[in-house]
PDB file of C-alpha atoms in Angstrom:
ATOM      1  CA  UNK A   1       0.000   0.000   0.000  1.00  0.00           C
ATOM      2  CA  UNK A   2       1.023   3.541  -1.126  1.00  0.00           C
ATOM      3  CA  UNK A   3       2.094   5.592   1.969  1.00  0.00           C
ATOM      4  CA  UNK A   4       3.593   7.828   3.952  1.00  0.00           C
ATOM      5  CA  UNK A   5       4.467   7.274   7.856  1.00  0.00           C
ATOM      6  CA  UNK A   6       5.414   9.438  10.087  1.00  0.00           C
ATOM      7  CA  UNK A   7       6.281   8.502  13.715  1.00  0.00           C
ATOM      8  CA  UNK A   8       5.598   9.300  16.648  1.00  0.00           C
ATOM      9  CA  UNK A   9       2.443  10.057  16.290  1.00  0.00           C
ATOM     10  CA  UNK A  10       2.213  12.174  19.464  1.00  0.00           C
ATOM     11  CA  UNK A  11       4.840  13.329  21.847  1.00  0.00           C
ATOM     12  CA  UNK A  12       5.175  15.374  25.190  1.00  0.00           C
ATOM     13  CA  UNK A  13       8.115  16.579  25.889  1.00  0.00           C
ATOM     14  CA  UNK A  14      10.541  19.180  27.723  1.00  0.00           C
ATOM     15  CA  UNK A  15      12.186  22.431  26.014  1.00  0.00           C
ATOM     16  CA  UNK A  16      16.038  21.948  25.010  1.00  0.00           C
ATOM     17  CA  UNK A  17      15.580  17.709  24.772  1.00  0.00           C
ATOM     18  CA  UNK A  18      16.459  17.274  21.081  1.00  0.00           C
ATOM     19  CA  UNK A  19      13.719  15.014  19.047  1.00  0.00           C
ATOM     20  CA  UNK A  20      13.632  13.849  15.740  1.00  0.00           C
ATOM     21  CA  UNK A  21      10.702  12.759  13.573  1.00  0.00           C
ATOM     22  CA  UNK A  22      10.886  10.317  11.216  1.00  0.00           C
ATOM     23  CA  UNK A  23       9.454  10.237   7.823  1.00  0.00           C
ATOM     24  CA  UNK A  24       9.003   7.669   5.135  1.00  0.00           C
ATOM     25  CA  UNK A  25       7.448   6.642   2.255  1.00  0.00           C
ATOM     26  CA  UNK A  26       7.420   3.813  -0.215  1.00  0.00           C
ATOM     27  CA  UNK A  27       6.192   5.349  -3.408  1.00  0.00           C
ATOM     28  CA  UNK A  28       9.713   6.599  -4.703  1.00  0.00           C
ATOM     29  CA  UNK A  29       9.328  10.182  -5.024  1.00  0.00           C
ATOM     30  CA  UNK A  30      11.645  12.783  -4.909  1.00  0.00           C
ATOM     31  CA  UNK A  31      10.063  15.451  -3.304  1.00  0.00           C
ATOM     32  CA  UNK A  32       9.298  15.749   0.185  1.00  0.00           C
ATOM     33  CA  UNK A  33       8.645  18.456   2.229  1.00  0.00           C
ATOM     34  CA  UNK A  34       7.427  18.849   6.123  1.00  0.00           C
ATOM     35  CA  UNK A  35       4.456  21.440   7.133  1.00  0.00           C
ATOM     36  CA  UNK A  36       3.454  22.787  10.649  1.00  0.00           C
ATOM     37  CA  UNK A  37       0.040  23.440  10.892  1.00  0.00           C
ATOM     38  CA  UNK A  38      -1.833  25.850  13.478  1.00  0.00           C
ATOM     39  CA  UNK A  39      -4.845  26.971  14.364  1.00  0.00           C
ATOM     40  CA  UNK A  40      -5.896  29.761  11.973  1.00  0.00           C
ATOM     41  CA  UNK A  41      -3.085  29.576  10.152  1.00  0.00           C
ATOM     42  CA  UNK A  42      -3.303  26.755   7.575  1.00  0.00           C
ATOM     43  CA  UNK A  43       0.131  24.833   6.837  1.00  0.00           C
ATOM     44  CA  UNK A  44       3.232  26.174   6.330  1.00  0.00           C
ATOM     45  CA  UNK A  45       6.055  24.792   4.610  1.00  0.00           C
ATOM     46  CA  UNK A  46       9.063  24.249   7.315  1.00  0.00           C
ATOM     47  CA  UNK A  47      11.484  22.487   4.834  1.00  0.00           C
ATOM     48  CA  UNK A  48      11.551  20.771   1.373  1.00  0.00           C
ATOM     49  CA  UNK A  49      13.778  18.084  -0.638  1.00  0.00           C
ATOM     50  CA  UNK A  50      13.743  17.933  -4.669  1.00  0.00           C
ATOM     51  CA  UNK A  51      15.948  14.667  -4.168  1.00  0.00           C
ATOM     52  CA  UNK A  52      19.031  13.003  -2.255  1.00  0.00           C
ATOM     53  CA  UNK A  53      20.815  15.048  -0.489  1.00  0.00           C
ATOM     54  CA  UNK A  54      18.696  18.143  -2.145  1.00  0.00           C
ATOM     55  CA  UNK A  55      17.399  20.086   0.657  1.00  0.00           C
ATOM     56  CA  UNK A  56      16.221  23.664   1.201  1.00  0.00           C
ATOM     57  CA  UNK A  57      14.248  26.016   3.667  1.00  0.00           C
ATOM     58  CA  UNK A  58      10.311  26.733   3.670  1.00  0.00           C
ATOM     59  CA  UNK A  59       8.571  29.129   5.210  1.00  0.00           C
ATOM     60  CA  UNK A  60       9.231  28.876   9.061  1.00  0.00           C
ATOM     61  CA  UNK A  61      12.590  26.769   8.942  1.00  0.00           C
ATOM     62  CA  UNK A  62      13.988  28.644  12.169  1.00  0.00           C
ATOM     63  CA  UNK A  63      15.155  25.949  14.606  1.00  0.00           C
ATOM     64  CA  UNK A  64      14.497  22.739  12.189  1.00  0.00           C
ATOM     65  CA  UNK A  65      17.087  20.344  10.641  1.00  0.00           C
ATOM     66  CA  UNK A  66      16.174  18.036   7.972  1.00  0.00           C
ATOM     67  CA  UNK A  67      18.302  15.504   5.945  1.00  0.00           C
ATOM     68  CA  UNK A  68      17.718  13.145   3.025  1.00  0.00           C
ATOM     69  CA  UNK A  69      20.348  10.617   3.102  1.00  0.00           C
ATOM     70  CA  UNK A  70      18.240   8.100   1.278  1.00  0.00           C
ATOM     71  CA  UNK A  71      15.309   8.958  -1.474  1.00  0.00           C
ATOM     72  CA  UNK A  72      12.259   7.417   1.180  1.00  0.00           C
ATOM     73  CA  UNK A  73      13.622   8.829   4.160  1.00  0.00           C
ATOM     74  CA  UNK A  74      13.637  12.630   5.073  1.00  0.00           C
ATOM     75  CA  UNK A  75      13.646  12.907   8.933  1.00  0.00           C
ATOM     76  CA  UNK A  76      12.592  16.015  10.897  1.00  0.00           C
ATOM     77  CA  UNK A  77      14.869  17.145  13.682  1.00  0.00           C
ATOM     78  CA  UNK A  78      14.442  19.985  16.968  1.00  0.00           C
ATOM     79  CA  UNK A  79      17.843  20.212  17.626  1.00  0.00           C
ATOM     80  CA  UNK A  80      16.657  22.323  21.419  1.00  0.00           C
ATOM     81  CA  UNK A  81      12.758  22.286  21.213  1.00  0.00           C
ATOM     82  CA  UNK A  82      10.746  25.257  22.829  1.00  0.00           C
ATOM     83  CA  UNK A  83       7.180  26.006  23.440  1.00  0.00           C
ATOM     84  CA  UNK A  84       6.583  28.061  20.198  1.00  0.00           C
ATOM     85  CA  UNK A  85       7.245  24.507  18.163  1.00  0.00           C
ATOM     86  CA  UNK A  86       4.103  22.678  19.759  1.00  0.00           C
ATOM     87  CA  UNK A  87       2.074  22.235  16.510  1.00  0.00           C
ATOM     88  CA  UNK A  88       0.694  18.795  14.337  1.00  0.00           C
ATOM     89  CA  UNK A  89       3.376  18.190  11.877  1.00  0.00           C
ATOM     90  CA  UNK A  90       2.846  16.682   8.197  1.00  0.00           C
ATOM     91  CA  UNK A  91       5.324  14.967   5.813  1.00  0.00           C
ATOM     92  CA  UNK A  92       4.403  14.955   2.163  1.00  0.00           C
ATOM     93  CA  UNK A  93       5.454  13.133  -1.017  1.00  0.00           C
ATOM     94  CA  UNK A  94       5.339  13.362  -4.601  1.00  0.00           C
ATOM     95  CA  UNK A  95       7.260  12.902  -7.779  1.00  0.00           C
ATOM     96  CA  UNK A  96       7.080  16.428  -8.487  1.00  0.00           C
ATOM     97  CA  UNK A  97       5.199  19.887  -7.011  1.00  0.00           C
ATOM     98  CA  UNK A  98       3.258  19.868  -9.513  1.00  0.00           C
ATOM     99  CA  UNK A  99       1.778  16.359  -8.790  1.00  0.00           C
ATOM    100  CA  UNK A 100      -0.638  15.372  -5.924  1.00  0.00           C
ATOM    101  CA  UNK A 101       0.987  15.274  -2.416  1.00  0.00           C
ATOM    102  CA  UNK A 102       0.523  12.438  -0.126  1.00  0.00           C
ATOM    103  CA  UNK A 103       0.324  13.094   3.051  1.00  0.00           C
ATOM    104  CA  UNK A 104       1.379  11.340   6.119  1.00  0.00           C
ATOM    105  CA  UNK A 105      -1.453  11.277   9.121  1.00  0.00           C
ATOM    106  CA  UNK A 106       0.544  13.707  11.690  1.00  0.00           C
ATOM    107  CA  UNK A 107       2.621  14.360  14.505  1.00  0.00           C
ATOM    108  CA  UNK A 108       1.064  16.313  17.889  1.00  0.00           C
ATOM    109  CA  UNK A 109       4.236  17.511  19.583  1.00  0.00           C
ATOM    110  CA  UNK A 110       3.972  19.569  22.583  1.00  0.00           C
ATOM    111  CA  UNK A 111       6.978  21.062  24.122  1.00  0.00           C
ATOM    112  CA  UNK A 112       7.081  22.153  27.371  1.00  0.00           C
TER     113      UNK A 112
ATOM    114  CA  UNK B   1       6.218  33.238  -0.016  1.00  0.00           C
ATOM    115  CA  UNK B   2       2.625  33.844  -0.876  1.00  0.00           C
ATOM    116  CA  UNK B   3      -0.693  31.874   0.779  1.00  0.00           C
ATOM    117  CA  UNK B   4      -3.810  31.229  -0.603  1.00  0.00           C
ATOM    118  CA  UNK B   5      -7.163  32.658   1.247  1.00  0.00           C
ATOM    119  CA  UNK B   6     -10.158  30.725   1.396  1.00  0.00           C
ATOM    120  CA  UNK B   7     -13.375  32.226   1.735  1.00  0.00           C
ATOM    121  CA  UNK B   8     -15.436  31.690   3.564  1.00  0.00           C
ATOM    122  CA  UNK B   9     -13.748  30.408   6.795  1.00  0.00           C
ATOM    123  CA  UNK B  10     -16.279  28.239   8.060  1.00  0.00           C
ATOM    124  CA  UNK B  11     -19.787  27.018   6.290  1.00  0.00           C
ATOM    125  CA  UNK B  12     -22.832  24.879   7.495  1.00  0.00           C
ATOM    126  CA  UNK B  13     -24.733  23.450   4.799  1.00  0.00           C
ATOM    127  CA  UNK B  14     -27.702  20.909   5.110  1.00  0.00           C
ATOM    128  CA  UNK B  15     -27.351  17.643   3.304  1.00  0.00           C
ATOM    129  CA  UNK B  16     -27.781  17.326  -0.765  1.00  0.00           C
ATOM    130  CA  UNK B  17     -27.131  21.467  -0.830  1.00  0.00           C
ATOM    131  CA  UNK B  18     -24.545  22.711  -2.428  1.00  0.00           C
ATOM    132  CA  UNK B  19     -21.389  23.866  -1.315  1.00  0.00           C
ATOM    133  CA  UNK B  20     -18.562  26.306  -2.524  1.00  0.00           C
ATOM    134  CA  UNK B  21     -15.633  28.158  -1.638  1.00  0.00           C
ATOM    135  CA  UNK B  22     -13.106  30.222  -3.221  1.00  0.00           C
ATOM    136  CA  UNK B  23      -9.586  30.428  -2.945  1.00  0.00           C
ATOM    137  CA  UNK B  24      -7.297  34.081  -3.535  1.00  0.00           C
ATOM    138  CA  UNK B  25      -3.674  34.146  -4.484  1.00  0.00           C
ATOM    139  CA  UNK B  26      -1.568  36.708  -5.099  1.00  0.00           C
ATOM    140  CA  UNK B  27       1.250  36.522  -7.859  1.00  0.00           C
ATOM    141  CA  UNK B  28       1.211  33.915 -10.932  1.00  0.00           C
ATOM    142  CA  UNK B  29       1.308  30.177 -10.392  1.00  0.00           C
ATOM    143  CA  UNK B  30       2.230  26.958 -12.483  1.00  0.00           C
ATOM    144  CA  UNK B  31      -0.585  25.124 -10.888  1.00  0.00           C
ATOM    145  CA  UNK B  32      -3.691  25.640  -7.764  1.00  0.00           C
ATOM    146  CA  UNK B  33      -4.393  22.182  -5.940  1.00  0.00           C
ATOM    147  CA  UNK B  34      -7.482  21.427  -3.263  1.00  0.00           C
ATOM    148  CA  UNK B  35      -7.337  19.117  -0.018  1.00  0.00           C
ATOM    149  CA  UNK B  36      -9.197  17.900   2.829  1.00  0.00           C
ATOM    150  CA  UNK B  37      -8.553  16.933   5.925  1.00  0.00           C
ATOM    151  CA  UNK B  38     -10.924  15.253   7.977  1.00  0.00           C
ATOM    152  CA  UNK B  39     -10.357  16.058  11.728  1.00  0.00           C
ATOM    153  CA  UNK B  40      -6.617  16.744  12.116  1.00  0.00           C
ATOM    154  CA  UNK B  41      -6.067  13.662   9.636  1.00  0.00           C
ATOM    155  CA  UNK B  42      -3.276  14.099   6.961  1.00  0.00           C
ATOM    156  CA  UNK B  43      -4.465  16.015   3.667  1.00  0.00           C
ATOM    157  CA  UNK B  44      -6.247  14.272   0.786  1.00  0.00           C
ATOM    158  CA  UNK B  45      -5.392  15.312  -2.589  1.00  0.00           C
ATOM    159  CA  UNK B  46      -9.043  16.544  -4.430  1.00  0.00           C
ATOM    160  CA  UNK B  47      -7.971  18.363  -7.394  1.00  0.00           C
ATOM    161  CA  UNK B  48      -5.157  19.553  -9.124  1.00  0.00           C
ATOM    162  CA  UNK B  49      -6.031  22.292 -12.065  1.00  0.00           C
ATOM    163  CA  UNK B  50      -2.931  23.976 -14.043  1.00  0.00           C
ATOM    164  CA  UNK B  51      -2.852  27.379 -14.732  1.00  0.00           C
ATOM    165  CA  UNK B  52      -3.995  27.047 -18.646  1.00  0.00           C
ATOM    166  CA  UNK B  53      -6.905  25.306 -17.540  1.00  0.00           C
ATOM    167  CA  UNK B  54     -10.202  27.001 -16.332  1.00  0.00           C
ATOM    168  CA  UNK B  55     -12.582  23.839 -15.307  1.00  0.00           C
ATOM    169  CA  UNK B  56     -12.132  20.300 -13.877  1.00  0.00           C
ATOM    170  CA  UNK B  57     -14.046  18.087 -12.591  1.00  0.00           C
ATOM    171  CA  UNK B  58     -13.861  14.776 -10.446  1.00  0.00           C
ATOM    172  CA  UNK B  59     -17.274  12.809  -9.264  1.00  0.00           C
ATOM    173  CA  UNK B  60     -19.369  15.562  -7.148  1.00  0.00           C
ATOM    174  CA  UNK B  61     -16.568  17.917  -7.286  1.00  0.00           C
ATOM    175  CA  UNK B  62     -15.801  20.851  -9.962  1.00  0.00           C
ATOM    176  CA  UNK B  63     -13.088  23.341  -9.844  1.00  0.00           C
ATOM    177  CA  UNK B  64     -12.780  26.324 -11.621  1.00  0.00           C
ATOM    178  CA  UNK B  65      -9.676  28.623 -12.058  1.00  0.00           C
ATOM    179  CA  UNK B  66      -9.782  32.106 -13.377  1.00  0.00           C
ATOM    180  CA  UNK B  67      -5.800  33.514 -13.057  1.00  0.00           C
ATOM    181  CA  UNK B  68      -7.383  37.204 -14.521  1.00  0.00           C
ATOM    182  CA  UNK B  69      -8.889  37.310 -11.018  1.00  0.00           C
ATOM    183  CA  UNK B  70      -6.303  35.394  -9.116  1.00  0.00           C
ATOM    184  CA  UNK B  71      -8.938  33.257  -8.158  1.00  0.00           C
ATOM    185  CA  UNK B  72     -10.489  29.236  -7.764  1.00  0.00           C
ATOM    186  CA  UNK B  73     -13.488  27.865  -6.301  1.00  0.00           C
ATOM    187  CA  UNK B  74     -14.335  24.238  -5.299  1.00  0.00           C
ATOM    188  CA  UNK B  75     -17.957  23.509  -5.470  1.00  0.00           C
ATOM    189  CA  UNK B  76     -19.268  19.929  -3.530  1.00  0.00           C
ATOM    190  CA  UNK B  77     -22.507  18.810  -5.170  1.00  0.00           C
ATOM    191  CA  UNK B  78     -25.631  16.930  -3.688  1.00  0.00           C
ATOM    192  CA  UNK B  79     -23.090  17.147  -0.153  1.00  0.00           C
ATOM    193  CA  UNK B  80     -23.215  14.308   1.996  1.00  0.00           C
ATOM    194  CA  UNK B  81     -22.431  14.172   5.628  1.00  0.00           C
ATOM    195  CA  UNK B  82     -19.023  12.341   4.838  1.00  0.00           C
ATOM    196  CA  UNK B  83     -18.065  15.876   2.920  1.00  0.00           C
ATOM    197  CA  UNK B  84     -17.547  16.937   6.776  1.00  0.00           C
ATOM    198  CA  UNK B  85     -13.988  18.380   6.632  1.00  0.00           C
ATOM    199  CA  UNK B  86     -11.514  21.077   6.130  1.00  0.00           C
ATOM    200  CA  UNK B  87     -10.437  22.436   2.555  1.00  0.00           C
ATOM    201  CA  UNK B  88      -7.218  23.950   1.545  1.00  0.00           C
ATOM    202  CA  UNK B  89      -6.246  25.306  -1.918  1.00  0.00           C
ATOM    203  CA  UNK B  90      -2.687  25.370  -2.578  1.00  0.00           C
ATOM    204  CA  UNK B  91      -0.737  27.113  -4.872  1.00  0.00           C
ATOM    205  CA  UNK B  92       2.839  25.866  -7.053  1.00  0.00           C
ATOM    206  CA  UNK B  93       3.988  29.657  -7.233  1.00  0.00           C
ATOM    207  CA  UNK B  94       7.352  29.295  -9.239  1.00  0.00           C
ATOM    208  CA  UNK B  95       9.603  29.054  -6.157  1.00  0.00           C
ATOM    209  CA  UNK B  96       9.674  24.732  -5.379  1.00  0.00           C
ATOM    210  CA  UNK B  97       7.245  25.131  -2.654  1.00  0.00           C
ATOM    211  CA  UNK B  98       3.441  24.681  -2.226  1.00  0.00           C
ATOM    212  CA  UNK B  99       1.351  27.381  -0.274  1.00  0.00           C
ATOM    213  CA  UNK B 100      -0.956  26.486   1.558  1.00  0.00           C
ATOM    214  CA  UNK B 101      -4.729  28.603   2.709  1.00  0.00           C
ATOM    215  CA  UNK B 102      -6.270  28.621   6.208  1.00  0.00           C
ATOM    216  CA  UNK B 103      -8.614  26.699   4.967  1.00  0.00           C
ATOM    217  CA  UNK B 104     -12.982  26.152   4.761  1.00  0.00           C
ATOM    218  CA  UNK B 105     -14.228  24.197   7.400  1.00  0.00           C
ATOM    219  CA  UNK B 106     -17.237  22.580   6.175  1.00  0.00           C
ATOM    220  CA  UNK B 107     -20.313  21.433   8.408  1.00  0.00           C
ATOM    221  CA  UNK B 108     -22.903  19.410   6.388  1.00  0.00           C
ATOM    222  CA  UNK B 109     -25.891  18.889   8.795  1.00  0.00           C
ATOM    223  CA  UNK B 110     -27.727  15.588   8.246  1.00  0.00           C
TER     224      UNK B 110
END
């Protein structure tokens, strides 16, 4: 089956402990890309990949890390998580942007 | 980077109405896409429409896209309760990235 799968799904945890979020998918695309969404505020892009080792910055990529060491891989890392990153993040897929996205189902982190 | 703006932020529609909403944008784009998201789910692709096109359809869906007015509207026909959900446009502006809306959140009332 066609997916994406991000994990954890949910996740407490305590400002400055670094976490990483893991992303994968199994359709062979090139482009990925993670999103924070908040209320009011629809998604916005954090970071994006166009292929291996192809990465650049979104829209909010201020205290994010990403890397794509392998084409279905592309985790998302908080080096020294703080309040303001508590948000539901979503990893996407395609072959191209101009092709549907696939999305993964979420990750609820809450830093505290 | 720009966003596109739905309108209007929230509807409430009764069951086999109609439903629409429109999407705004602000500088040129290669194509305009439409989601949902049911709930704080991931995001379903609807509809993709390209920025020479003006009309798509898909089952009880149609999309229109008029880049004169910077513009698209989704339109749900004969709604069901299942059409309960969130909508996003999206826009490929030129730059590698998608932008995404606020979104519609859309009540259908049995």
């Amino acid at each position: 089956e066609a997916q994406v799968t991000q994990n954890p799904r949910y996740l407490i945890t305590v400002t400055g402990k670094k976490l990483t979020v893991t992303c994968s998918q199994n359709m062979n695309h090139e482009y990925m890309s993670w999103y924070r969404q908040d209320p009011g505020l629809g998604l916005r892009q954090i970071y994006y990949s166009m292929n291996v080792e192809v990465t650049d910055k979104g829209d909010v990529p201020e205290g994010y890390k990403v890397s794509r060491k392998e084409k279905r891989n592309f985790p998302l890392i908080l080096e020294s998580p703080s309040p303001n990153q508590t948000s539901l993040y979503f990893c996407a897929s395609s072959h191209r942007l101009d092709q549907p996205q696939h999305f993964g189902d979420g990750t609820r982190l809450s830093i505290l | 980077s720009q966003q596109g703006e739905e309108d209007p932020q929230a509807l409430s529609i009764q069951e086999g109405e109609n439903a629409t909403m429109n999407c705004s944008y602000k500088t040129s784009i290669n194509n305009l896409q439409w989601y949902r998201q049911n709930s704080g789910r991931g995001l379903v692709h609807l509809i993709l429409i390209r920025s020479n096109e003006r009309e798509k359809h898909s089952g009880r869906l149609r999309v229109t896209l008029d880049t004169s007015k910077k513009s698209s509207s989704l339109l749900i026909t004969a709604s069901r309760a299942a059409d309960t959900a969130s909508y996003f446009c999206a826009t490929d502006d030129h730059d590698y990235k998608l932008s995404f809306g606020a979104g519609t959140t859309v009540t259908v009332r049995a």
